[in-house]
């Protein structure tokens, strides 16, 4: 049965595994290339993107991750994960905000990214280092921001699924969904459902072979939308309506 891997090198992976379980998807922590090969979908969790980048290199996972994304299997990249997935990690201006506060450049350091999602982001761009806050997206989605990246530009390869104060906070490009916030820390499961709808569909399309039964709960969660496995590339319009429908 298809299961979703949660990259578990650093950061908030456990809450994602729980969130996936809540929508009836099997989840496993993933730390090596073999596990990655077997996963049907992948979560890149929040945490500290510089540390995650180092650990990806140390574990020799970069190639496996590239292959995973190239295969078209669904990916949900949240916060630090979004920073890793972005086409570009930009820098703020060079000036100090106030004496002793450190320059924008120090607070919003640029770094290497993989370019799986056609967006540019700026790190720690919603306030001071420790800032975290809750809000609602313009569409009503609950948002938890923790030293969040700001999506400063969205290229033609991605589309915006949700905004906060007019700025993009949830985007999608191909099978990759990116959130600047932490959907796993709210009770609302729409983002996880949306990101992995193709898996839920492919599992429920073969009920006779589904032995674990953990996908059954997902069958009623994405009603009326039947993109089937791999069809996530063409469901932007229906995604928006799913996401904005009231109720988690
Ligand atoms: N500020 C972190 C970074 O730059 C991301 C924060 C998060 O994932 N909550 O990696």
PDB file of C-alpha atoms and ligand atoms in Angstrom:
ATOM      1  CA  UNK A   1       0.000   0.000   0.000  1.00  0.00           C
ATOM      2  CA  UNK A   2       1.233   3.495  -0.771  1.00  0.00           C
ATOM      3  CA  UNK A   3       2.614   5.325   2.224  1.00  0.00           C
ATOM      4  CA  UNK A   4       3.941   8.800   2.744  1.00  0.00           C
ATOM      5  CA  UNK A   5       7.481   9.312   3.941  1.00  0.00           C
ATOM      6  CA  UNK A   6       8.298  12.154   6.294  1.00  0.00           C
ATOM      7  CA  UNK A   7      11.893  13.272   5.985  1.00  0.00           C
ATOM      8  CA  UNK A   8      13.014  12.886   9.576  1.00  0.00           C
ATOM      9  CA  UNK A   9      16.513  14.272   9.782  1.00  0.00           C
ATOM     10  CA  UNK A  10      15.612  17.352  11.825  1.00  0.00           C
ATOM     11  CA  UNK A  11      12.610  19.473  12.749  1.00  0.00           C
ATOM     12  CA  UNK A  12       8.905  18.853  13.160  1.00  0.00           C
ATOM     13  CA  UNK A  13       8.456  15.494  11.479  1.00  0.00           C
ATOM     14  CA  UNK A  14       6.415  13.715  14.166  1.00  0.00           C
ATOM     15  CA  UNK A  15       3.446  16.090  13.919  1.00  0.00           C
ATOM     16  CA  UNK A  16       3.300  15.508  10.150  1.00  0.00           C
ATOM     17  CA  UNK A  17       3.190  11.759  10.646  1.00  0.00           C
ATOM     18  CA  UNK A  18       0.266  12.235  13.025  1.00  0.00           C
ATOM     19  CA  UNK A  19      -1.517  14.577  10.612  1.00  0.00           C
ATOM     20  CA  UNK A  20      -1.206  12.025   7.816  1.00  0.00           C
ATOM     21  CA  UNK A  21      -2.553   9.310  10.095  1.00  0.00           C
ATOM     22  CA  UNK A  22      -5.559  11.478  10.843  1.00  0.00           C
ATOM     23  CA  UNK A  23      -6.533  11.502   7.170  1.00  0.00           C
ATOM     24  CA  UNK A  24      -6.041   7.778   6.856  1.00  0.00           C
ATOM     25  CA  UNK A  25      -2.668   7.767   5.142  1.00  0.00           C
ATOM     26  CA  UNK A  26       0.106   5.519   6.345  1.00  0.00           C
ATOM     27  CA  UNK A  27       3.209   7.525   7.239  1.00  0.00           C
ATOM     28  CA  UNK A  28       6.776   6.485   7.919  1.00  0.00           C
ATOM     29  CA  UNK A  29       9.844   8.362   8.978  1.00  0.00           C
ATOM     30  CA  UNK A  30      12.417   8.398   6.213  1.00  0.00           C
ATOM     31  CA  UNK A  31      16.143   8.769   6.751  1.00  0.00           C
ATOM     32  CA  UNK A  32      17.829   6.925   3.922  1.00  0.00           C
ATOM     33  CA  UNK A  33      17.738   6.592   0.163  1.00  0.00           C
ATOM     34  CA  UNK A  34      16.177   3.137   0.118  1.00  0.00           C
ATOM     35  CA  UNK A  35      13.190   4.266   2.193  1.00  0.00           C
ATOM     36  CA  UNK A  36      12.854   7.273  -0.062  1.00  0.00           C
ATOM     37  CA  UNK A  37      12.666   5.076  -3.133  1.00  0.00           C
ATOM     38  CA  UNK A  38       9.768   3.136  -1.657  1.00  0.00           C
ATOM     39  CA  UNK A  39       7.696   6.084  -0.452  1.00  0.00           C
ATOM     40  CA  UNK A  40       4.614   7.079  -2.419  1.00  0.00           C
ATOM     41  CA  UNK A  41       4.750  10.676  -1.240  1.00  0.00           C
ATOM     42  CA  UNK A  42       7.021  12.836   0.868  1.00  0.00           C
ATOM     43  CA  UNK A  43       6.800  15.553   3.506  1.00  0.00           C
ATOM     44  CA  UNK A  44       9.694  17.958   3.920  1.00  0.00           C
ATOM     45  CA  UNK A  45       8.974  19.290   7.423  1.00  0.00           C
ATOM     46  CA  UNK A  46       9.733  22.598   9.073  1.00  0.00           C
ATOM     47  CA  UNK A  47      12.736  23.059  11.271  1.00  0.00           C
ATOM     48  CA  UNK A  48      16.036  24.688  10.450  1.00  0.00           C
ATOM     49  CA  UNK A  49      16.760  24.592   6.761  1.00  0.00           C
ATOM     50  CA  UNK A  50      20.529  25.100   7.050  1.00  0.00           C
ATOM     51  CA  UNK A  51      20.785  22.155   9.438  1.00  0.00           C
ATOM     52  CA  UNK A  52      18.512  20.085   7.193  1.00  0.00           C
ATOM     53  CA  UNK A  53      20.662  20.877   4.169  1.00  0.00           C
ATOM     54  CA  UNK A  54      23.780  19.716   6.004  1.00  0.00           C
ATOM     55  CA  UNK A  55      22.085  16.529   7.150  1.00  0.00           C
ATOM     56  CA  UNK A  56      20.825  15.797   3.632  1.00  0.00           C
ATOM     57  CA  UNK A  57      24.418  16.019   2.454  1.00  0.00           C
ATOM     58  CA  UNK A  58      25.767  13.978   5.353  1.00  0.00           C
ATOM     59  CA  UNK A  59      23.221  11.227   4.728  1.00  0.00           C
ATOM     60  CA  UNK A  60      23.891  11.346   0.977  1.00  0.00           C
ATOM     61  CA  UNK A  61      20.228  12.024   0.291  1.00  0.00           C
ATOM     62  CA  UNK A  62      20.365  14.865  -2.249  1.00  0.00           C
ATOM     63  CA  UNK A  63      20.370  12.575  -5.266  1.00  0.00           C
ATOM     64  CA  UNK A  64      17.550  10.436  -3.910  1.00  0.00           C
ATOM     65  CA  UNK A  65      15.466  13.516  -3.178  1.00  0.00           C
ATOM     66  CA  UNK A  66      16.066  14.873  -6.672  1.00  0.00           C
ATOM     67  CA  UNK A  67      14.985  11.542  -8.142  1.00  0.00           C
ATOM     68  CA  UNK A  68      11.932  11.453  -5.920  1.00  0.00           C
ATOM     69  CA  UNK A  69      10.692  14.850  -7.069  1.00  0.00           C
ATOM     70  CA  UNK A  70      11.538  14.090 -10.707  1.00  0.00           C
ATOM     71  CA  UNK A  71       9.376  10.966 -10.492  1.00  0.00           C
ATOM     72  CA  UNK A  72       6.290  13.150  -9.967  1.00  0.00           C
ATOM     73  CA  UNK A  73       5.293  11.646  -6.641  1.00  0.00           C
ATOM     74  CA  UNK A  74       3.570  14.217  -4.403  1.00  0.00           C
ATOM     75  CA  UNK A  75       5.598  16.341  -2.020  1.00  0.00           C
ATOM     76  CA  UNK A  76       4.457  18.656   0.765  1.00  0.00           C
ATOM     77  CA  UNK A  77       7.181  21.115   1.744  1.00  0.00           C
ATOM     78  CA  UNK A  78       6.489  23.194   4.829  1.00  0.00           C
ATOM     79  CA  UNK A  79       8.438  26.155   6.144  1.00  0.00           C
ATOM     80  CA  UNK A  80      12.090  25.032   6.230  1.00  0.00           C
ATOM     81  CA  UNK A  81      11.064  22.386   3.693  1.00  0.00           C
ATOM     82  CA  UNK A  82       9.714  25.138   1.465  1.00  0.00           C
ATOM     83  CA  UNK A  83      13.071  26.917   1.746  1.00  0.00           C
ATOM     84  CA  UNK A  84      14.834  23.751   0.564  1.00  0.00           C
ATOM     85  CA  UNK A  85      12.374  23.311  -2.304  1.00  0.00           C
ATOM     86  CA  UNK A  86      12.405  26.908  -3.543  1.00  0.00           C
ATOM     87  CA  UNK A  87      13.972  27.928  -6.830  1.00  0.00           C
ATOM     88  CA  UNK A  88      15.787  30.670  -5.004  1.00  0.00           C
ATOM     89  CA  UNK A  89      16.444  31.783  -1.438  1.00  0.00           C
ATOM     90  CA  UNK A  90      16.802  35.537  -1.587  1.00  0.00           C
ATOM     91  CA  UNK A  91      18.396  37.997   0.761  1.00  0.00           C
ATOM     92  CA  UNK A  92      16.915  41.069   2.328  1.00  0.00           C
ATOM     93  CA  UNK A  93      18.540  44.449   1.833  1.00  0.00           C
ATOM     94  CA  UNK A  94      21.941  45.024   3.385  1.00  0.00           C
ATOM     95  CA  UNK A  95      21.063  47.557   6.042  1.00  0.00           C
ATOM     96  CA  UNK A  96      20.776  47.068   9.785  1.00  0.00           C
ATOM     97  CA  UNK A  97      17.218  47.383  11.075  1.00  0.00           C
ATOM     98  CA  UNK A  98      18.420  49.038  14.277  1.00  0.00           C
ATOM     99  CA  UNK A  99      21.819  49.193  15.956  1.00  0.00           C
ATOM    100  CA  UNK A 100      22.792  45.776  17.254  1.00  0.00           C
ATOM    101  CA  UNK A 101      19.955  43.977  15.512  1.00  0.00           C
ATOM    102  CA  UNK A 102      22.183  42.574  12.825  1.00  0.00           C
ATOM    103  CA  UNK A 103      21.851  43.330   9.160  1.00  0.00           C
ATOM    104  CA  UNK A 104      19.000  42.052   7.040  1.00  0.00           C
ATOM    105  CA  UNK A 105      21.567  39.882   5.358  1.00  0.00           C
ATOM    106  CA  UNK A 106      22.455  38.170   8.628  1.00  0.00           C
ATOM    107  CA  UNK A 107      18.845  37.736   9.630  1.00  0.00           C
ATOM    108  CA  UNK A 108      17.711  36.462   6.255  1.00  0.00           C
ATOM    109  CA  UNK A 109      20.652  34.482   4.995  1.00  0.00           C
ATOM    110  CA  UNK A 110      20.649  33.142   1.493  1.00  0.00           C
ATOM    111  CA  UNK A 111      21.554  29.523   0.909  1.00  0.00           C
ATOM    112  CA  UNK A 112      21.504  26.787  -1.626  1.00  0.00           C
ATOM    113  CA  UNK A 113      18.129  25.323  -2.555  1.00  0.00           C
ATOM    114  CA  UNK A 114      16.919  22.533  -4.812  1.00  0.00           C
ATOM    115  CA  UNK A 115      14.572  24.407  -7.135  1.00  0.00           C
ATOM    116  CA  UNK A 116      11.653  21.978  -7.012  1.00  0.00           C
ATOM    117  CA  UNK A 117       9.117  24.771  -6.689  1.00  0.00           C
ATOM    118  CA  UNK A 118       9.107  27.879  -8.851  1.00  0.00           C
ATOM    119  CA  UNK A 119       9.128  30.412  -6.033  1.00  0.00           C
ATOM    120  CA  UNK A 120      11.605  32.739  -4.435  1.00  0.00           C
ATOM    121  CA  UNK A 121      11.586  32.933  -0.651  1.00  0.00           C
ATOM    122  CA  UNK A 122      13.237  35.035   2.006  1.00  0.00           C
ATOM    123  CA  UNK A 123      14.058  33.373   5.295  1.00  0.00           C
ATOM    124  CA  UNK A 124      12.845  34.616   8.680  1.00  0.00           C
ATOM    125  CA  UNK A 125      11.075  37.398   6.884  1.00  0.00           C
ATOM    126  CA  UNK A 126       7.974  37.872   9.019  1.00  0.00           C
ATOM    127  CA  UNK A 127       9.760  39.476  11.952  1.00  0.00           C
ATOM    128  CA  UNK A 128      12.490  38.901  14.450  1.00  0.00           C
ATOM    129  CA  UNK A 129      14.207  35.565  14.919  1.00  0.00           C
ATOM    130  CA  UNK A 130      11.873  34.225  17.562  1.00  0.00           C
ATOM    131  CA  UNK A 131       8.662  35.500  16.077  1.00  0.00           C
ATOM    132  CA  UNK A 132       5.853  33.084  15.677  1.00  0.00           C
ATOM    133  CA  UNK A 133       2.182  33.829  15.358  1.00  0.00           C
ATOM    134  CA  UNK A 134      -1.161  32.438  14.368  1.00  0.00           C
ATOM    135  CA  UNK A 135      -3.416  33.896  11.730  1.00  0.00           C
ATOM    136  CA  UNK A 136      -6.050  32.969   9.177  1.00  0.00           C
ATOM    137  CA  UNK A 137      -5.435  33.018   5.485  1.00  0.00           C
ATOM    138  CA  UNK A 138      -7.537  35.360   3.391  1.00  0.00           C
ATOM    139  CA  UNK A 139      -9.550  32.231   2.501  1.00  0.00           C
ATOM    140  CA  UNK A 140     -10.018  31.146   6.119  1.00  0.00           C
ATOM    141  CA  UNK A 141      -7.319  28.511   6.501  1.00  0.00           C
ATOM    142  CA  UNK A 142      -5.720  28.501   9.981  1.00  0.00           C
ATOM    143  CA  UNK A 143      -2.040  29.400   9.817  1.00  0.00           C
ATOM    144  CA  UNK A 144       0.801  28.943  12.273  1.00  0.00           C
ATOM    145  CA  UNK A 145       3.959  30.829  11.363  1.00  0.00           C
ATOM    146  CA  UNK A 146       7.244  30.046  13.089  1.00  0.00           C
ATOM    147  CA  UNK A 147      10.151  32.147  11.878  1.00  0.00           C
ATOM    148  CA  UNK A 148       8.525  31.671   8.555  1.00  0.00           C
ATOM    149  CA  UNK A 149       9.901  32.271   5.108  1.00  0.00           C
ATOM    150  CA  UNK A 150       8.096  34.822   2.979  1.00  0.00           C
ATOM    151  CA  UNK A 151       7.269  33.875  -0.575  1.00  0.00           C
ATOM    152  CA  UNK A 152       8.520  36.939  -2.401  1.00  0.00           C
ATOM    153  CA  UNK A 153       7.872  35.803  -5.952  1.00  0.00           C
ATOM    154  CA  UNK A 154       5.908  33.055  -7.681  1.00  0.00           C
ATOM    155  CA  UNK A 155       7.067  32.017 -11.149  1.00  0.00           C
ATOM    156  CA  UNK A 156       4.942  30.723 -13.999  1.00  0.00           C
ATOM    157  CA  UNK A 157       5.631  27.139 -12.905  1.00  0.00           C
ATOM    158  CA  UNK A 158       3.639  27.522  -9.698  1.00  0.00           C
ATOM    159  CA  UNK A 159       0.255  28.809  -8.646  1.00  0.00           C
ATOM    160  CA  UNK A 160      -0.970  30.378  -5.443  1.00  0.00           C
ATOM    161  CA  UNK A 161      -3.516  28.376  -3.446  1.00  0.00           C
ATOM    162  CA  UNK A 162      -3.820  30.586  -0.366  1.00  0.00           C
ATOM    163  CA  UNK A 163      -2.759  34.054   0.723  1.00  0.00           C
ATOM    164  CA  UNK A 164      -2.353  35.944   3.957  1.00  0.00           C
ATOM    165  CA  UNK A 165      -2.890  39.695   3.704  1.00  0.00           C
ATOM    166  CA  UNK A 166      -2.662  39.314  -0.038  1.00  0.00           C
ATOM    167  CA  UNK A 167       0.717  37.563   0.006  1.00  0.00           C
ATOM    168  CA  UNK A 168       1.116  33.952  -1.095  1.00  0.00           C
ATOM    169  CA  UNK A 169       1.526  31.437   1.740  1.00  0.00           C
ATOM    170  CA  UNK A 170       0.494  28.204   0.010  1.00  0.00           C
ATOM    171  CA  UNK A 171       1.644  27.387  -3.513  1.00  0.00           C
ATOM    172  CA  UNK A 172       1.670  24.455  -5.856  1.00  0.00           C
ATOM    173  CA  UNK A 173       3.835  23.556  -8.826  1.00  0.00           C
ATOM    174  CA  UNK A 174       3.328  20.161 -10.434  1.00  0.00           C
ATOM    175  CA  UNK A 175       3.166  17.611  -7.626  1.00  0.00           C
ATOM    176  CA  UNK A 176       4.957  19.853  -5.139  1.00  0.00           C
ATOM    177  CA  UNK A 177       2.896  21.808  -2.602  1.00  0.00           C
ATOM    178  CA  UNK A 178       4.716  24.395  -0.519  1.00  0.00           C
ATOM    179  CA  UNK A 179       3.488  26.108   2.651  1.00  0.00           C
ATOM    180  CA  UNK A 180       5.216  28.982   4.429  1.00  0.00           C
ATOM    181  CA  UNK A 181       3.297  28.000   7.559  1.00  0.00           C
ATOM    182  CA  UNK A 182       2.838  24.802   9.598  1.00  0.00           C
ATOM    183  CA  UNK A 183      -0.401  23.034   8.612  1.00  0.00           C
ATOM    184  CA  UNK A 184       0.505  20.074  10.845  1.00  0.00           C
ATOM    185  CA  UNK A 185       0.187  22.278  13.936  1.00  0.00           C
ATOM    186  CA  UNK A 186      -3.474  23.119  13.354  1.00  0.00           C
ATOM    187  CA  UNK A 187      -6.419  20.700  13.433  1.00  0.00           C
ATOM    188  CA  UNK A 188      -7.273  21.562   9.819  1.00  0.00           C
ATOM    189  CA  UNK A 189      -6.146  18.776   7.493  1.00  0.00           C
ATOM    190  CA  UNK A 190      -7.043  20.345   4.164  1.00  0.00           C
ATOM    191  CA  UNK A 191      -3.444  21.027   3.206  1.00  0.00           C
ATOM    192  CA  UNK A 192      -2.326  17.438   3.808  1.00  0.00           C
ATOM    193  CA  UNK A 193      -5.385  16.098   1.986  1.00  0.00           C
ATOM    194  CA  UNK A 194      -4.740  18.363  -0.922  1.00  0.00           C
ATOM    195  CA  UNK A 195      -1.046  17.562  -1.169  1.00  0.00           C
ATOM    196  CA  UNK A 196      -1.621  13.814  -1.103  1.00  0.00           C
ATOM    197  CA  UNK A 197      -4.986  13.531  -2.839  1.00  0.00           C
ATOM    198  CA  UNK A 198      -3.389  11.473  -5.606  1.00  0.00           C
ATOM    199  CA  UNK A 199      -2.243   8.847  -3.100  1.00  0.00           C
ATOM    200  CA  UNK A 200      -5.592   8.689  -1.343  1.00  0.00           C
ATOM    201  CA  UNK A 201      -7.226   8.238  -4.736  1.00  0.00           C
ATOM    202  CA  UNK A 202      -4.835   5.560  -5.948  1.00  0.00           C
ATOM    203  CA  UNK A 203      -5.264   3.617  -2.732  1.00  0.00           C
ATOM    204  CA  UNK A 204      -9.038   3.808  -2.626  1.00  0.00           C
ATOM    205  CA  UNK A 205      -9.258   2.918  -6.299  1.00  0.00           C
ATOM    206  CA  UNK A 206      -8.047  -0.572  -5.342  1.00  0.00           C
ATOM    207  CA  UNK A 207     -10.061  -1.409  -2.235  1.00  0.00           C
ATOM    208  CA  UNK A 208      -9.718  -5.173  -2.685  1.00  0.00           C
ATOM    209  CA  UNK A 209      -5.946  -4.945  -2.430  1.00  0.00           C
ATOM    210  CA  UNK A 210      -5.909  -2.542   0.467  1.00  0.00           C
ATOM    211  CA  UNK A 211      -5.055  -4.725   3.427  1.00  0.00           C
ATOM    212  CA  UNK A 212      -4.037  -2.103   5.970  1.00  0.00           C
ATOM    213  CA  UNK A 213      -7.362  -0.350   5.768  1.00  0.00           C
ATOM    214  CA  UNK A 214      -5.757   2.890   6.812  1.00  0.00           C
ATOM    215  CA  UNK A 215      -6.694   4.550   3.542  1.00  0.00           C
ATOM    216  CA  UNK A 216     -10.376   3.920   3.964  1.00  0.00           C
ATOM    217  CA  UNK A 217     -10.880   7.008   6.071  1.00  0.00           C
ATOM    218  CA  UNK A 218      -9.482   9.076   3.235  1.00  0.00           C
ATOM    219  CA  UNK A 219     -12.040   7.854   0.763  1.00  0.00           C
ATOM    220  CA  UNK A 220     -14.683  10.249   1.968  1.00  0.00           C
ATOM    221  CA  UNK A 221     -12.285  13.100   2.478  1.00  0.00           C
ATOM    222  CA  UNK A 222     -11.843  14.172  -1.086  1.00  0.00           C
ATOM    223  CA  UNK A 223     -15.354  13.759  -2.404  1.00  0.00           C
ATOM    224  CA  UNK A 224     -16.152  14.428  -5.984  1.00  0.00           C
ATOM    225  CA  UNK A 225     -12.550  14.971  -6.982  1.00  0.00           C
ATOM    226  CA  UNK A 226     -11.051  11.994  -8.688  1.00  0.00           C
ATOM    227  CA  UNK A 227      -7.848  13.059 -10.334  1.00  0.00           C
ATOM    228  CA  UNK A 228      -6.318   9.601  -9.942  1.00  0.00           C
ATOM    229  CA  UNK A 229      -2.652   8.948  -9.383  1.00  0.00           C
ATOM    230  CA  UNK A 230      -0.377  11.354 -11.150  1.00  0.00           C
ATOM    231  CA  UNK A 231      -3.142  13.733 -12.124  1.00  0.00           C
ATOM    232  CA  UNK A 232      -2.181  16.383  -9.613  1.00  0.00           C
ATOM    233  CA  UNK A 233      -0.745  18.497 -12.408  1.00  0.00           C
ATOM    234  CA  UNK A 234      -4.160  19.407 -13.699  1.00  0.00           C
ATOM    235  CA  UNK A 235      -6.302  19.986 -10.671  1.00  0.00           C
ATOM    236  CA  UNK A 236      -5.531  23.538  -9.666  1.00  0.00           C
ATOM    237  CA  UNK A 237      -9.111  24.770  -9.966  1.00  0.00           C
ATOM    238  CA  UNK A 238     -10.597  21.920  -7.981  1.00  0.00           C
ATOM    239  CA  UNK A 239      -7.808  22.220  -5.421  1.00  0.00           C
ATOM    240  CA  UNK A 240      -8.786  25.751  -4.690  1.00  0.00           C
ATOM    241  CA  UNK A 241     -12.391  24.826  -4.128  1.00  0.00           C
ATOM    242  CA  UNK A 242     -11.443  21.871  -1.915  1.00  0.00           C
ATOM    243  CA  UNK A 243      -9.210  24.054   0.120  1.00  0.00           C
ATOM    244  CA  UNK A 244     -11.693  26.811   0.591  1.00  0.00           C
ATOM    245  CA  UNK A 245     -14.590  24.573   1.413  1.00  0.00           C
ATOM    246  CA  UNK A 246     -15.473  25.054   5.048  1.00  0.00           C
ATOM    247  CA  UNK A 247     -14.592  22.358   7.524  1.00  0.00           C
ATOM    248  CA  UNK A 248     -11.349  20.473   7.771  1.00  0.00           C
TER     249      UNK A 248
HETATM  250  N1  LIG B   1      13.573  29.942   9.862  1.00  0.00           N
HETATM  251  C1  LIG B   1      13.753  28.567   9.530  1.00  0.00           C
HETATM  252  C2  LIG B   1      14.793  28.399   8.445  1.00  0.00           C
HETATM  253  O1  LIG B   1      15.283  29.344   7.922  1.00  0.00           O
HETATM  254  C3  LIG B   1      12.458  27.933   9.105  1.00  0.00           C
HETATM  255  C4  LIG B   1      11.501  27.928  10.256  1.00  0.00           C
HETATM  256  C5  LIG B   1      10.525  26.783  10.279  1.00  0.00           C
HETATM  257  O2  LIG B   1      10.641  25.787   9.581  1.00  0.00           O
HETATM  258  N2  LIG B   1       9.558  26.895  11.159  1.00  0.00           N
HETATM  259  O3  LIG B   1      15.143  27.321   8.121  1.00  0.00           O
END
